[in-house]
Amino acid sequence: MSKRILTASLVTVLALGAATACSSSSSGSGSSGSGGTPTVRIMVGGIDKQIYLPYQLAQNLGFYKKYGVNVVLSTEQDGGTGAEDAMASGQVDMAGAWYNHTIDFQVKGKAVEDVVQLSGAPGEREMCATKSGVHSAADFKGKTLGVTDLGSGTDTLTQFLAAKKGIKTSGFHRIGVGAGSTAIAALQNGKVACVMTTQPTVAAIEKKGVGYSAVDVATTEGAKAATGGAWPAAGVIARTDWVNSHKDAVQKVVDALVATMHWIDKHSAADIADKLPQSFVQNQLVTKADYVSALTQDKGQFLPDGIMPAGGPKNVLATEELVGHATSKVNLGTTFTNDFALAANKKEGFTTTTAPAGTSG
């Protein structure tokens, strides 16, 4: 979904990971390799973004290995196949992407489900140019707004925020600007009045004095204020047929990520940054201090237990309906499951604090 141009060093790392994925897939996705350990390929919608940090963090903490699964991570890149589409077409087994894609796929006749929910908010902010005059979505009318990609989650969310203020999609213009340096350049050069983006791009925009945060949907509380309720975004989605035929592998992935979410909940932003690759936390966009400051500010987006929150699916469906994406009746109960997350929490005796969504969302 969300895309950005990666640093050369990160591209190299991920290219090696992709090569590993190709070599491991010869035994079949989710199948057992040496020692009976299943291999699962996950493509993330921008692996170095803060909203998606749990995937690499789980790897660096050794949690995938601890829970008995070999996870091969890769990331989508500008101009490439989106993580959710790569998953749907079988290029990878799972996608680190936004929950709303499960609704989009169901409308298109494809069964895809969310198996563990990592955030209760999009982790995004509407960053507007200093002289744009935009202070809320009510000011979107007549403006050109940047989203990561047309059809992406940020595109849907931008349209939703406008619709909540009575502004139709025809009342403003949207263009894809990616994230990171490309999003900053679009804002700086006046190509767009605002751009919806996430950390660490937000911190870079603020530090450069290019723009400010006009709408906060970065944290769970911010999302509730802007959208009317929890708006679950980042999670792990997979084809329902694949989930049903690889339940043991799915459970192991969820076990590792649930343990990671509890680790995040109990550690500081600085602790988290110390466990991530240096290229994630210190690069041409931000210093490590900037990264830690931004994560401290927006850490509230992460759910502590991997459980889909009650009311969240309904709120996301309302978004899809309002912007015209949900054009047919949607069965929310088949777009997500809390079974794996509940089992993972029970296995380790974790205390859960998120009220789980029922079959009606």
mmCIF file of C-alpha atoms in Angstrom:
data_model
loop_
_atom_site.group_PDB
_atom_site.id
_atom_site.type_symbol
_atom_site.label_atom_id
_atom_site.label_comp_id
_atom_site.label_asym_id
_atom_site.label_seq_id
_atom_site.Cartn_x
_atom_site.Cartn_y
_atom_site.Cartn_z
ATOM 1 C CA MET A 1 0.000 0.000 0.000
ATOM 2 C CA SER A 2 2.137 2.876 1.268
ATOM 3 C CA LYS A 3 5.272 3.236 -0.852
ATOM 4 C CA ARG A 4 8.576 5.077 -0.607
ATOM 5 C CA ILE A 5 11.920 5.063 -2.277
ATOM 6 C CA LEU A 6 14.286 3.037 -0.128
ATOM 7 C CA THR A 7 17.924 3.716 0.568
ATOM 8 C CA ALA A 8 20.440 1.733 -1.446
ATOM 9 C CA SER A 9 21.530 -0.240 1.583
ATOM 10 C CA LEU A 10 17.978 -1.303 2.404
ATOM 11 C CA VAL A 11 17.279 -2.282 -1.177
ATOM 12 C CA THR A 12 20.347 -4.509 -1.085
ATOM 13 C CA VAL A 13 19.194 -6.190 2.110
ATOM 14 C CA LEU A 14 15.721 -6.776 0.734
ATOM 15 C CA ALA A 15 17.028 -8.048 -2.577
ATOM 16 C CA LEU A 16 18.941 -10.694 -0.647
ATOM 17 C CA GLY A 17 15.759 -11.492 1.262
ATOM 18 C CA ALA A 18 13.831 -11.839 -2.004
ATOM 19 C CA ALA A 19 16.462 -14.234 -3.292
ATOM 20 C CA THR A 20 16.091 -16.281 -0.125
ATOM 21 C CA ALA A 21 12.323 -16.272 -0.611
ATOM 22 C CA CYS A 22 12.664 -17.624 -4.127
ATOM 23 C CA SER A 23 15.001 -20.393 -3.045
ATOM 24 C CA SER A 24 12.818 -21.353 -0.083
ATOM 25 C CA SER A 25 9.571 -21.341 -2.039
ATOM 26 C CA SER A 26 10.648 -24.354 -4.051
ATOM 27 C CA SER A 27 9.443 -26.554 -1.180
ATOM 28 C CA GLY A 28 6.085 -24.758 -1.185
ATOM 29 C CA SER A 29 4.876 -21.728 0.751
ATOM 30 C CA GLY A 30 4.267 -22.471 4.392
ATOM 31 C CA SER A 31 5.826 -25.883 3.999
ATOM 32 C CA SER A 32 8.363 -27.314 6.408
ATOM 33 C CA GLY A 33 12.004 -26.830 5.607
ATOM 34 C CA SER A 34 14.890 -28.340 7.549
ATOM 35 C CA GLY A 35 13.885 -29.427 11.031
ATOM 36 C CA GLY A 36 10.175 -29.159 10.224
ATOM 37 C CA THR A 37 10.162 -25.355 10.385
ATOM 38 C CA PRO A 38 7.635 -23.758 8.014
ATOM 39 C CA THR A 39 8.770 -20.921 5.769
ATOM 40 C CA VAL A 40 6.362 -18.008 5.292
ATOM 41 C CA ARG A 41 6.931 -15.117 2.887
ATOM 42 C CA ILE A 42 5.583 -11.734 3.995
ATOM 43 C CA MET A 43 5.688 -8.585 1.878
ATOM 44 C CA VAL A 44 5.296 -5.371 3.861
ATOM 45 C CA GLY A 45 3.883 -2.122 2.518
ATOM 46 C CA GLY A 46 6.990 -0.085 3.377
ATOM 47 C CA ILE A 47 9.035 -2.066 5.878
ATOM 48 C CA ASP A 48 11.025 0.914 7.162
ATOM 49 C CA LYS A 49 7.923 2.949 8.040
ATOM 50 C CA GLN A 50 7.100 3.237 11.721
ATOM 51 C CA ILE A 51 3.568 1.938 11.172
ATOM 52 C CA TYR A 52 5.092 -1.347 9.962
ATOM 53 C CA LEU A 53 8.025 -1.653 12.380
ATOM 54 C CA PRO A 54 6.722 -4.793 14.214
ATOM 55 C CA TYR A 55 7.601 -7.072 11.281
ATOM 56 C CA GLN A 56 11.334 -6.348 11.278
ATOM 57 C CA LEU A 57 11.388 -5.942 15.059
ATOM 58 C CA ALA A 58 10.042 -9.482 15.485
ATOM 59 C CA GLN A 59 12.851 -10.718 13.247
ATOM 60 C CA ASN A 60 15.530 -8.800 15.129
ATOM 61 C CA LEU A 61 14.230 -9.934 18.514
ATOM 62 C CA GLY A 62 14.426 -13.537 17.342
ATOM 63 C CA PHE A 63 10.716 -14.107 17.891
ATOM 64 C CA TYR A 64 9.989 -15.826 14.560
ATOM 65 C CA LYS A 65 12.729 -18.336 15.338
ATOM 66 C CA LYS A 66 11.542 -18.686 18.949
ATOM 67 C CA TYR A 67 8.032 -19.596 17.845
ATOM 68 C CA GLY A 68 9.193 -22.008 15.135
ATOM 69 C CA VAL A 69 8.709 -20.240 11.813
ATOM 70 C CA ASN A 70 11.147 -19.004 9.166
ATOM 71 C CA VAL A 71 9.783 -15.662 7.971
ATOM 72 C CA VAL A 72 11.224 -14.141 4.800
ATOM 73 C CA LEU A 73 10.456 -10.418 4.734
ATOM 74 C CA SER A 74 10.355 -8.218 1.658
ATOM 75 C CA THR A 75 8.955 -4.758 0.945
ATOM 76 C CA GLU A 76 7.014 -3.134 -1.853
ATOM 77 C CA GLN A 77 8.756 -0.383 -3.758
ATOM 78 C CA ASP A 78 7.637 2.652 -5.739
ATOM 79 C CA GLY A 79 6.168 1.543 -9.061
ATOM 80 C CA GLY A 80 6.105 -2.101 -7.990
ATOM 81 C CA THR A 81 3.353 -4.496 -6.986
ATOM 82 C CA GLY A 82 1.548 -3.563 -3.778
ATOM 83 C CA ALA A 83 1.962 -5.935 -0.837
ATOM 84 C CA GLU A 84 -1.740 -6.825 -0.773
ATOM 85 C CA ASP A 85 -1.772 -7.556 -4.515
ATOM 86 C CA ALA A 86 1.382 -9.658 -4.268
ATOM 87 C CA MET A 87 -0.348 -11.699 -1.562
ATOM 88 C CA ALA A 88 -3.595 -12.045 -3.510
ATOM 89 C CA SER A 89 -1.745 -13.278 -6.604
ATOM 90 C CA GLY A 90 0.337 -15.799 -4.645
ATOM 91 C CA GLN A 91 3.706 -14.063 -5.058
ATOM 92 C CA VAL A 92 3.947 -14.081 -1.261
ATOM 93 C CA ASP A 93 1.955 -15.839 1.450
ATOM 94 C CA MET A 94 1.007 -12.877 3.612
ATOM 95 C CA ALA A 95 0.974 -9.097 3.397
ATOM 96 C CA GLY A 96 1.782 -6.505 6.014
ATOM 97 C CA ALA A 97 -0.920 -4.096 4.883
ATOM 98 C CA TRP A 98 -4.035 -2.249 5.995
ATOM 99 C CA TYR A 99 -7.151 -4.095 7.150
ATOM 100 C CA ASN A 100 -9.421 -2.171 4.750
ATOM 101 C CA HIS A 101 -8.024 -4.207 1.838
ATOM 102 C CA THR A 102 -9.910 -7.269 3.118
ATOM 103 C CA ILE A 103 -13.162 -5.373 2.526
ATOM 104 C CA ASP A 104 -12.024 -4.233 -0.920
ATOM 105 C CA PHE A 105 -11.131 -7.811 -1.868
ATOM 106 C CA GLN A 106 -14.486 -9.165 -0.654
ATOM 107 C CA VAL A 107 -16.331 -6.628 -2.811
ATOM 108 C CA LYS A 108 -14.261 -7.966 -5.736
ATOM 109 C CA GLY A 109 -15.215 -11.558 -4.879
ATOM 110 C CA LYS A 110 -11.910 -12.557 -3.245
ATOM 111 C CA ALA A 111 -11.734 -14.040 0.251
ATOM 112 C CA VAL A 112 -8.926 -12.362 2.238
ATOM 113 C CA GLU A 113 -8.747 -12.041 6.017
ATOM 114 C CA ASP A 114 -6.804 -10.222 8.711
ATOM 115 C CA VAL A 115 -5.191 -12.734 11.105
ATOM 116 C CA VAL A 116 -3.525 -10.356 13.601
ATOM 117 C CA GLN A 117 -4.079 -6.628 14.081
ATOM 118 C CA LEU A 118 -1.074 -4.473 14.935
ATOM 119 C CA SER A 119 -2.579 -0.985 15.079
ATOM 120 C CA GLY A 120 -5.811 0.687 16.081
ATOM 121 C CA ALA A 121 -5.060 3.765 13.993
ATOM 122 C CA PRO A 122 -3.598 4.531 10.555
ATOM 123 C CA GLY A 123 -0.445 6.101 11.986
ATOM 124 C CA GLU A 124 -0.820 8.869 9.392
ATOM 125 C CA ARG A 125 -0.960 12.648 9.508
ATOM 126 C CA GLU A 126 -2.217 15.144 6.946
ATOM 127 C CA MET A 127 0.904 17.261 6.548
ATOM 128 C CA CYS A 128 0.189 20.613 4.912
ATOM 129 C CA ALA A 129 2.496 23.205 3.408
ATOM 130 C CA THR A 130 3.187 26.217 5.620
ATOM 131 C CA LYS A 131 1.180 28.636 3.431
ATOM 132 C CA SER A 132 -1.526 26.156 2.348
ATOM 133 C CA GLY A 133 -4.217 27.552 4.624
ATOM 134 C CA VAL A 134 -5.392 24.009 5.440
ATOM 135 C CA HIS A 135 -6.156 23.393 9.088
ATOM 136 C CA SER A 136 -8.720 20.596 8.839
ATOM 137 C CA ALA A 137 -10.352 18.421 6.219
ATOM 138 C CA ALA A 138 -12.951 21.165 5.801
ATOM 139 C CA ASP A 139 -10.245 23.111 3.941
ATOM 140 C CA PHE A 140 -9.577 20.375 1.343
ATOM 141 C CA LYS A 141 -11.970 21.907 -1.185
ATOM 142 C CA GLY A 142 -10.184 23.027 -4.340
ATOM 143 C CA LYS A 143 -6.821 21.719 -3.147
ATOM 144 C CA THR A 144 -4.441 19.149 -4.650
ATOM 145 C CA LEU A 145 -3.654 16.516 -2.033
ATOM 146 C CA GLY A 146 -0.890 13.950 -2.080
ATOM 147 C CA VAL A 147 -1.441 10.281 -1.217
ATOM 148 C CA THR A 148 1.043 7.443 -1.397
ATOM 149 C CA ASP A 149 -0.719 5.962 -4.422
ATOM 150 C CA LEU A 150 -4.171 6.282 -5.980
ATOM 151 C CA GLY A 151 -6.267 3.434 -4.593
ATOM 152 C CA SER A 152 -4.075 3.061 -1.511
ATOM 153 C CA GLY A 153 -5.258 3.207 2.087
ATOM 154 C CA THR A 154 -4.097 6.816 2.390
ATOM 155 C CA ASP A 155 -6.177 7.653 -0.684
ATOM 156 C CA THR A 156 -9.268 6.079 0.868
ATOM 157 C CA LEU A 157 -8.661 7.802 4.180
ATOM 158 C CA THR A 158 -8.151 11.206 2.534
ATOM 159 C CA GLN A 159 -11.464 10.881 0.717
ATOM 160 C CA PHE A 160 -13.158 9.776 3.929
ATOM 161 C CA LEU A 161 -11.892 12.733 5.949
ATOM 162 C CA ALA A 162 -13.164 15.074 3.229
ATOM 163 C CA ALA A 163 -16.539 13.331 3.053
ATOM 164 C CA LYS A 164 -16.933 13.662 6.834
ATOM 165 C CA LYS A 165 -16.749 17.440 6.268
ATOM 166 C CA GLY A 166 -19.248 17.313 3.402
ATOM 167 C CA ILE A 167 -16.681 17.618 0.601
ATOM 168 C CA LYS A 168 -17.160 15.284 -2.337
ATOM 169 C CA THR A 169 -14.219 13.611 -4.066
ATOM 170 C CA SER A 170 -14.898 15.791 -7.110
ATOM 171 C CA GLY A 171 -14.270 18.856 -4.950
ATOM 172 C CA PHE A 172 -10.507 18.329 -4.719
ATOM 173 C CA HIS A 173 -7.681 16.629 -6.627
ATOM 174 C CA ARG A 174 -5.555 13.652 -5.521
ATOM 175 C CA ILE A 175 -2.195 12.529 -6.873
ATOM 176 C CA GLY A 176 0.234 9.803 -5.859
ATOM 177 C CA VAL A 177 3.470 11.155 -4.391
ATOM 178 C CA GLY A 178 4.858 8.118 -2.595
ATOM 179 C CA ALA A 179 6.487 8.809 0.760
ATOM 180 C CA GLY A 180 9.814 9.893 2.138
ATOM 181 C CA SER A 181 11.830 12.188 -0.142
ATOM 182 C CA THR A 182 9.246 12.166 -2.963
ATOM 183 C CA ALA A 183 6.416 13.240 -0.658
ATOM 184 C CA ILE A 184 8.564 15.955 0.877
ATOM 185 C CA ALA A 185 9.581 17.244 -2.555
ATOM 186 C CA ALA A 186 5.934 17.392 -3.700
ATOM 187 C CA LEU A 187 5.076 19.504 -0.656
ATOM 188 C CA GLN A 188 8.177 21.668 -0.895
ATOM 189 C CA ASN A 189 7.762 22.366 -4.620
ATOM 190 C CA GLY A 190 4.093 23.289 -4.350
ATOM 191 C CA LYS A 191 2.909 20.256 -6.310
ATOM 192 C CA VAL A 192 0.476 19.511 -3.501
ATOM 193 C CA ALA A 193 -1.022 21.536 -0.680
ATOM 194 C CA CYS A 194 -0.911 18.590 1.698
ATOM 195 C CA VAL A 195 0.240 14.994 1.807
ATOM 196 C CA MET A 196 -0.977 12.149 3.976
ATOM 197 C CA THR A 197 2.089 10.391 5.311
ATOM 198 C CA THR A 198 3.578 8.606 8.268
ATOM 199 C CA GLN A 199 6.677 8.660 10.414
ATOM 200 C CA PRO A 200 9.550 9.197 9.876
ATOM 201 C CA THR A 201 8.470 11.381 6.909
ATOM 202 C CA VAL A 202 6.304 13.483 9.262
ATOM 203 C CA ALA A 203 9.296 14.280 11.453
ATOM 204 C CA ALA A 204 11.405 15.190 8.409
ATOM 205 C CA ILE A 205 8.725 17.592 7.105
ATOM 206 C CA GLU A 206 8.473 19.307 10.479
ATOM 207 C CA LYS A 207 12.248 19.538 10.929
ATOM 208 C CA LYS A 208 12.710 21.046 7.460
ATOM 209 C CA GLY A 209 9.973 23.596 8.184
ATOM 210 C CA VAL A 210 8.160 22.492 5.032
ATOM 211 C CA GLY A 211 4.799 21.839 6.655
ATOM 212 C CA TYR A 212 2.725 21.060 9.747
ATOM 213 C CA SER A 213 0.226 18.454 10.916
ATOM 214 C CA ALA A 214 -3.326 19.568 10.077
ATOM 215 C CA VAL A 215 -5.154 16.295 10.778
ATOM 216 C CA ASP A 216 -3.953 13.607 13.194
ATOM 217 C CA VAL A 217 -4.976 10.019 12.538
ATOM 218 C CA ALA A 218 -1.671 8.720 13.835
ATOM 219 C CA THR A 219 -2.765 7.422 17.222
ATOM 220 C CA THR A 220 -5.826 5.504 18.379
ATOM 221 C CA GLU A 221 -7.141 8.588 20.204
ATOM 222 C CA GLY A 222 -6.470 10.782 17.165
ATOM 223 C CA ALA A 223 -8.271 8.328 14.905
ATOM 224 C CA LYS A 224 -11.281 8.282 17.221
ATOM 225 C CA ALA A 225 -11.486 12.078 17.107
ATOM 226 C CA ALA A 226 -11.108 12.282 13.312
ATOM 227 C CA THR A 227 -13.133 9.254 12.199
ATOM 228 C CA GLY A 228 -15.511 8.577 15.059
ATOM 229 C CA GLY A 229 -13.888 5.420 16.409
ATOM 230 C CA ALA A 230 -10.919 3.084 16.316
ATOM 231 C CA TRP A 231 -9.659 2.710 12.750
ATOM 232 C CA PRO A 232 -7.586 -0.498 12.589
ATOM 233 C CA ALA A 233 -4.931 -0.185 9.900
ATOM 234 C CA ALA A 234 -1.682 -2.181 9.895
ATOM 235 C CA GLY A 235 -2.099 -5.916 10.226
ATOM 236 C CA VAL A 236 -1.311 -9.226 8.567
ATOM 237 C CA ILE A 237 -3.692 -10.207 5.785
ATOM 238 C CA ALA A 238 -3.751 -13.432 3.781
ATOM 239 C CA ARG A 239 -5.987 -15.373 1.428
ATOM 240 C CA THR A 240 -8.564 -17.337 3.400
ATOM 241 C CA ASP A 241 -7.842 -20.537 1.462
ATOM 242 C CA TRP A 242 -4.132 -20.227 2.321
ATOM 243 C CA VAL A 243 -4.910 -19.570 5.998
ATOM 244 C CA ASN A 244 -7.169 -22.624 6.173
ATOM 245 C CA SER A 245 -4.516 -24.885 4.665
ATOM 246 C CA HIS A 246 -1.597 -23.486 6.716
ATOM 247 C CA LYS A 247 -3.095 -22.922 10.170
ATOM 248 C CA ASP A 248 -0.011 -24.127 12.048
ATOM 249 C CA ALA A 249 2.266 -21.729 10.125
ATOM 250 C CA VAL A 250 -0.207 -18.862 10.580
ATOM 251 C CA GLN A 251 -0.384 -19.489 14.328
ATOM 252 C CA LYS A 252 3.405 -19.391 14.628
ATOM 253 C CA VAL A 253 3.586 -16.071 12.757
ATOM 254 C CA VAL A 254 0.849 -14.626 14.963
ATOM 255 C CA ASP A 255 2.525 -15.980 18.123
ATOM 256 C CA ALA A 256 5.704 -14.108 17.167
ATOM 257 C CA LEU A 257 3.927 -10.855 16.327
ATOM 258 C CA VAL A 258 1.723 -10.893 19.436
ATOM 259 C CA ALA A 259 4.857 -11.350 21.552
ATOM 260 C CA THR A 260 6.364 -8.403 19.652
ATOM 261 C CA MET A 261 3.350 -6.184 20.367
ATOM 262 C CA HIS A 262 3.637 -6.900 24.093
ATOM 263 C CA TRP A 263 7.371 -6.136 23.882
ATOM 264 C CA ILE A 264 6.613 -2.799 22.185
ATOM 265 C CA ASP A 265 4.047 -1.980 24.862
ATOM 266 C CA LYS A 266 6.592 -2.522 27.644
ATOM 267 C CA HIS A 267 9.566 -0.746 26.060
ATOM 268 C CA SER A 268 10.420 2.836 25.209
ATOM 269 C CA ALA A 269 10.754 4.292 21.732
ATOM 270 C CA ALA A 270 14.513 4.431 22.276
ATOM 271 C CA ASP A 271 14.586 0.722 23.170
ATOM 272 C CA ILE A 272 12.629 -0.086 20.015
ATOM 273 C CA ALA A 273 14.878 2.047 17.805
ATOM 274 C CA ASP A 274 17.943 0.263 19.197
ATOM 275 C CA LYS A 275 16.569 -3.060 17.945
ATOM 276 C CA LEU A 276 15.837 -1.867 14.377
ATOM 277 C CA PRO A 277 18.265 -1.667 11.440
ATOM 278 C CA GLN A 278 20.287 1.548 11.445
ATOM 279 C CA SER A 279 19.003 2.408 7.946
ATOM 280 C CA PHE A 280 15.463 2.552 9.357
ATOM 281 C CA VAL A 281 16.200 4.983 12.173
ATOM 282 C CA GLN A 282 18.991 7.130 10.762
ATOM 283 C CA ASN A 283 19.112 8.090 7.095
ATOM 284 C CA GLN A 284 18.847 11.040 4.715
ATOM 285 C CA LEU A 285 15.425 11.913 6.170
ATOM 286 C CA VAL A 286 15.932 11.744 9.932
ATOM 287 C CA THR A 287 18.470 11.426 12.694
ATOM 288 C CA LYS A 288 18.028 8.714 15.298
ATOM 289 C CA ALA A 289 16.945 11.351 17.805
ATOM 290 C CA ASP A 290 14.240 12.507 15.361
ATOM 291 C CA TYR A 291 13.104 8.923 14.868
ATOM 292 C CA VAL A 292 12.843 8.268 18.598
ATOM 293 C CA SER A 293 10.974 11.532 19.165
ATOM 294 C CA ALA A 294 8.496 10.703 16.394
ATOM 295 C CA LEU A 295 7.940 7.181 17.683
ATOM 296 C CA THR A 296 7.404 8.468 21.203
ATOM 297 C CA GLN A 297 4.726 10.796 19.822
ATOM 298 C CA ASP A 298 2.911 8.169 17.758
ATOM 299 C CA LYS A 299 3.573 4.945 19.694
ATOM 300 C CA GLY A 300 -0.083 4.999 20.751
ATOM 301 C CA GLN A 301 -1.105 3.634 17.360
ATOM 302 C CA PHE A 302 0.066 0.131 18.309
ATOM 303 C CA LEU A 303 -2.296 -2.341 19.917
ATOM 304 C CA PRO A 304 -0.638 -4.216 22.795
ATOM 305 C CA ASP A 305 -2.078 -7.655 22.087
ATOM 306 C CA GLY A 306 -2.756 -8.110 18.347
ATOM 307 C CA ILE A 307 -6.532 -8.255 18.781
ATOM 308 C CA MET A 308 -8.929 -6.626 16.319
ATOM 309 C CA PRO A 309 -10.720 -3.974 18.430
ATOM 310 C CA ALA A 310 -14.473 -3.932 18.858
ATOM 311 C CA GLY A 311 -16.112 -1.431 16.531
ATOM 312 C CA GLY A 312 -13.000 -1.101 14.373
ATOM 313 C CA PRO A 313 -14.186 -3.148 11.386
ATOM 314 C CA LYS A 314 -17.523 -1.306 11.386
ATOM 315 C CA ASN A 315 -15.749 2.043 11.320
ATOM 316 C CA VAL A 316 -13.514 0.996 8.435
ATOM 317 C CA LEU A 317 -16.533 -0.351 6.539
ATOM 318 C CA ALA A 318 -18.289 2.985 7.059
ATOM 319 C CA THR A 319 -15.253 4.622 5.476
ATOM 320 C CA GLU A 320 -15.359 2.301 2.476
ATOM 321 C CA GLU A 321 -19.096 2.900 2.039
ATOM 322 C CA LEU A 322 -18.812 6.669 2.309
ATOM 323 C CA VAL A 323 -16.124 6.895 -0.383
ATOM 324 C CA GLY A 324 -17.981 4.431 -2.632
ATOM 325 C CA HIS A 325 -15.621 1.442 -2.393
ATOM 326 C CA ALA A 326 -18.034 -0.900 -0.617
ATOM 327 C CA THR A 327 -20.646 -1.148 -3.337
ATOM 328 C CA SER A 328 -22.175 -4.433 -2.188
ATOM 329 C CA LYS A 329 -23.107 -6.059 1.118
ATOM 330 C CA VAL A 330 -20.021 -6.981 3.135
ATOM 331 C CA ASN A 331 -19.835 -9.808 5.674
ATOM 332 C CA LEU A 332 -17.416 -8.302 8.207
ATOM 333 C CA GLY A 333 -17.121 -11.564 10.118
ATOM 334 C CA THR A 334 -15.143 -13.120 7.281
ATOM 335 C CA THR A 335 -12.719 -10.199 6.860
ATOM 336 C CA PHE A 336 -10.866 -10.844 10.124
ATOM 337 C CA THR A 337 -10.346 -13.407 12.862
ATOM 338 C CA ASN A 338 -9.213 -12.997 16.460
ATOM 339 C CA ASP A 339 -8.790 -16.755 16.959
ATOM 340 C CA PHE A 340 -5.042 -16.793 16.312
ATOM 341 C CA ALA A 341 -4.315 -13.703 18.435
ATOM 342 C CA LEU A 342 -6.418 -14.942 21.352
ATOM 343 C CA ALA A 343 -4.637 -18.309 21.214
ATOM 344 C CA ALA A 344 -1.234 -16.572 21.098
ATOM 345 C CA ASN A 345 -2.033 -14.468 24.169
ATOM 346 C CA LYS A 346 -3.357 -17.496 26.051
ATOM 347 C CA LYS A 347 -0.280 -19.553 25.176
ATOM 348 C CA GLU A 348 2.091 -17.109 26.895
ATOM 349 C CA GLY A 349 -0.292 -16.019 29.630
ATOM 350 C CA PHE A 350 -0.359 -12.449 28.351
ATOM 351 C CA THR A 351 -2.940 -10.079 29.785
ATOM 352 C CA THR A 352 -5.148 -8.668 27.033
ATOM 353 C CA THR A 353 -6.590 -5.167 27.199
ATOM 354 C CA THR A 354 -8.224 -4.768 23.786
ATOM 355 C CA ALA A 355 -11.947 -5.558 23.662
ATOM 356 C CA PRO A 356 -12.225 -7.994 20.731
ATOM 357 C CA ALA A 357 -14.528 -7.344 17.802
ATOM 358 C CA GLY A 358 -17.332 -9.840 17.361
ATOM 359 C CA THR A 359 -18.466 -11.363 14.074
ATOM 360 C CA SER A 360 -20.449 -8.206 13.253
ATOM 361 C CA GLY A 361 -17.362 -6.016 13.694
#
